[in-house]
Amino acid sequence: MLLFLVFSDTVFGNGPGTLAAPAASRVTYETKLEAVRLHLVEGCTYRKIMERFGIADRHRLKVWMKKYKELGEFGLVDQRGRRKEYIDQNRYVQALEREIKILKKCLEIWMQEMKRIDI
């Protein structure tokens, strides 16, 4: 089964003698961040932001806003192809910092106990 799409005089498809279909345009991190900033800081409407950046889907802006509110700027980074451990890196670092605090406190208590026993 052959599939063909015709754009002007260029033929795209999956059959022999055809060109690969053009890649969908990807929105950069900077564009997403600017769109979020325009909405949150300057109070621009979704419609104005969509017109300014040529975004066809209003839902896409809502997803960016939600990700920004949940994860900050890191939420706007394209995560496709990344392992989940790297996505949750910030939480992992925070857990390690809490563990370090606990261990330091345990060491401090242990040292005090050792000094008290030696006396």
mmCIF file of C-alpha atoms in Angstrom:
data_model
loop_
_atom_site.group_PDB
_atom_site.id
_atom_site.type_symbol
_atom_site.label_atom_id
_atom_site.label_comp_id
_atom_site.label_asym_id
_atom_site.label_seq_id
_atom_site.Cartn_x
_atom_site.Cartn_y
_atom_site.Cartn_z
ATOM 1 C CA MET A 1 0.000 0.000 0.000
ATOM 2 C CA LEU A 2 1.454 3.347 -1.029
ATOM 3 C CA LEU A 3 0.555 6.629 0.606
ATOM 4 C CA PHE A 4 1.162 9.918 -1.195
ATOM 5 C CA LEU A 5 0.677 13.535 -0.242
ATOM 6 C CA VAL A 6 1.057 16.262 -2.849
ATOM 7 C CA PHE A 7 2.213 19.771 -1.901
ATOM 8 C CA SER A 8 2.464 21.980 -4.991
ATOM 9 C CA ASP A 9 4.786 20.025 -7.329
ATOM 10 C CA THR A 10 6.561 17.975 -4.639
ATOM 11 C CA VAL A 11 5.354 14.485 -3.824
ATOM 12 C CA PHE A 12 5.778 13.162 -0.272
ATOM 13 C CA GLY A 13 4.990 9.625 0.742
ATOM 14 C CA ASN A 14 6.285 6.247 1.777
ATOM 15 C CA GLY A 15 6.692 4.667 -1.634
ATOM 16 C CA PRO A 16 9.688 4.415 -3.966
ATOM 17 C CA GLY A 17 10.797 7.691 -5.543
ATOM 18 C CA THR A 18 9.129 9.892 -2.930
ATOM 19 C CA LEU A 19 10.642 12.334 -0.491
ATOM 20 C CA ALA A 20 10.268 12.102 3.277
ATOM 21 C CA ALA A 21 7.481 14.235 4.669
ATOM 22 C CA PRO A 22 8.648 17.521 6.204
ATOM 23 C CA ALA A 23 9.190 17.368 9.962
ATOM 24 C CA ALA A 24 6.591 19.077 12.085
ATOM 25 C CA SER A 25 7.814 22.392 13.383
ATOM 26 C CA ARG A 26 8.911 22.173 16.993
ATOM 27 C CA VAL A 27 8.429 24.973 19.440
ATOM 28 C CA THR A 28 11.643 25.900 21.231
ATOM 29 C CA TYR A 29 12.074 26.133 24.970
ATOM 30 C CA GLU A 30 12.620 29.890 24.648
ATOM 31 C CA THR A 31 9.330 30.324 22.779
ATOM 32 C CA LYS A 32 7.429 28.356 25.415
ATOM 33 C CA LEU A 33 9.049 30.387 28.200
ATOM 34 C CA GLU A 34 8.231 33.660 26.445
ATOM 35 C CA ALA A 35 4.608 32.569 25.913
ATOM 36 C CA VAL A 36 4.254 31.695 29.601
ATOM 37 C CA ARG A 37 5.880 34.985 30.621
ATOM 38 C CA LEU A 38 3.572 36.981 28.353
ATOM 39 C CA HIS A 39 0.522 35.347 29.900
ATOM 40 C CA LEU A 40 1.580 35.398 33.556
ATOM 41 C CA VAL A 41 3.536 38.651 33.752
ATOM 42 C CA GLU A 42 2.059 40.860 31.043
ATOM 43 C CA GLY A 43 -1.452 39.403 31.146
ATOM 44 C CA CYS A 44 -1.699 38.643 27.431
ATOM 45 C CA THR A 45 -4.609 36.473 26.387
ATOM 46 C CA TYR A 46 -4.126 33.034 24.889
ATOM 47 C CA ARG A 47 -5.476 34.342 21.589
ATOM 48 C CA LYS A 48 -2.837 37.102 21.370
ATOM 49 C CA ILE A 49 -0.061 34.653 22.271
ATOM 50 C CA MET A 50 -1.329 32.158 19.683
ATOM 51 C CA GLU A 51 -1.342 34.855 16.995
ATOM 52 C CA ARG A 52 2.108 36.128 17.952
ATOM 53 C CA PHE A 53 3.816 32.713 17.857
ATOM 54 C CA GLY A 54 1.629 31.027 15.231
ATOM 55 C CA ILE A 55 0.334 28.365 17.613
ATOM 56 C CA ALA A 56 -2.840 26.706 16.334
ATOM 57 C CA ASP A 57 -3.828 24.818 19.488
ATOM 58 C CA ARG A 58 -5.055 26.682 22.575
ATOM 59 C CA HIS A 59 -4.770 23.473 24.610
ATOM 60 C CA ARG A 60 -1.015 23.466 23.952
ATOM 61 C CA LEU A 61 -0.682 26.792 25.804
ATOM 62 C CA LYS A 62 -2.702 25.443 28.723
ATOM 63 C CA VAL A 63 -0.385 22.427 28.955
ATOM 64 C CA TRP A 64 2.672 24.729 29.029
ATOM 65 C CA MET A 65 1.081 26.836 31.769
ATOM 66 C CA LYS A 66 0.284 23.759 33.850
ATOM 67 C CA LYS A 67 3.796 22.339 33.437
ATOM 68 C CA TYR A 68 5.339 25.707 34.314
ATOM 69 C CA LYS A 69 3.225 26.009 37.476
ATOM 70 C CA GLU A 70 4.081 22.448 38.548
ATOM 71 C CA LEU A 71 7.779 22.230 37.613
ATOM 72 C CA GLY A 72 8.911 25.767 36.821
ATOM 73 C CA GLU A 73 11.105 26.376 33.787
ATOM 74 C CA PHE A 74 12.234 22.738 33.826
ATOM 75 C CA GLY A 75 8.684 21.723 32.913
ATOM 76 C CA LEU A 76 8.988 23.463 29.556
ATOM 77 C CA VAL A 77 12.005 21.408 28.457
ATOM 78 C CA ASP A 78 11.230 18.727 25.890
ATOM 79 C CA GLN A 79 11.395 15.471 27.847
ATOM 80 C CA ARG A 80 10.883 13.014 24.997
ATOM 81 C CA GLY A 81 13.505 10.300 24.978
ATOM 82 C CA ARG A 82 14.734 11.076 28.496
ATOM 83 C CA ARG A 83 14.681 8.600 31.307
ATOM 84 C CA LYS A 84 12.313 9.253 34.175
ATOM 85 C CA GLU A 85 15.214 9.381 36.658
ATOM 86 C CA TYR A 86 16.557 12.446 34.865
ATOM 87 C CA ILE A 87 13.170 14.126 34.759
ATOM 88 C CA ASP A 88 12.840 13.778 38.517
ATOM 89 C CA GLN A 89 16.431 14.865 39.107
ATOM 90 C CA ASN A 90 15.421 17.872 41.187
ATOM 91 C CA ARG A 91 13.355 15.719 43.555
ATOM 92 C CA TYR A 92 16.213 13.229 43.783
ATOM 93 C CA VAL A 93 18.675 15.992 44.705
ATOM 94 C CA GLN A 94 16.298 17.310 47.366
ATOM 95 C CA ALA A 95 15.942 13.808 48.849
ATOM 96 C CA LEU A 96 19.732 13.464 48.961
ATOM 97 C CA GLU A 97 20.066 16.841 50.679
ATOM 98 C CA ARG A 98 17.522 15.772 53.314
ATOM 99 C CA GLU A 99 19.422 12.529 53.824
ATOM 100 C CA ILE A 100 22.690 14.435 54.257
ATOM 101 C CA LYS A 101 21.092 16.670 56.918
ATOM 102 C CA ILE A 102 19.821 13.631 58.796
ATOM 103 C CA LEU A 103 23.191 11.888 58.617
ATOM 104 C CA LYS A 104 25.003 15.011 59.823
ATOM 105 C CA LYS A 105 22.621 15.259 62.761
ATOM 106 C CA CYS A 106 23.166 11.556 63.567
ATOM 107 C CA LEU A 107 26.927 12.040 63.405
ATOM 108 C CA GLU A 108 26.691 15.038 65.727
ATOM 109 C CA ILE A 109 24.626 13.056 68.246
ATOM 110 C CA TRP A 110 27.009 10.096 67.995
ATOM 111 C CA MET A 111 30.033 12.356 68.588
ATOM 112 C CA GLN A 112 28.351 13.865 71.668
ATOM 113 C CA GLU A 113 27.636 10.376 72.994
ATOM 114 C CA MET A 114 31.255 9.353 72.445
ATOM 115 C CA LYS A 115 32.529 12.420 74.297
ATOM 116 C CA ARG A 116 30.153 11.754 77.168
ATOM 117 C CA ILE A 117 31.264 8.095 77.436
ATOM 118 C CA ASP A 118 34.962 9.060 77.426
ATOM 119 C CA ILE A 119 34.489 11.410 80.379
#
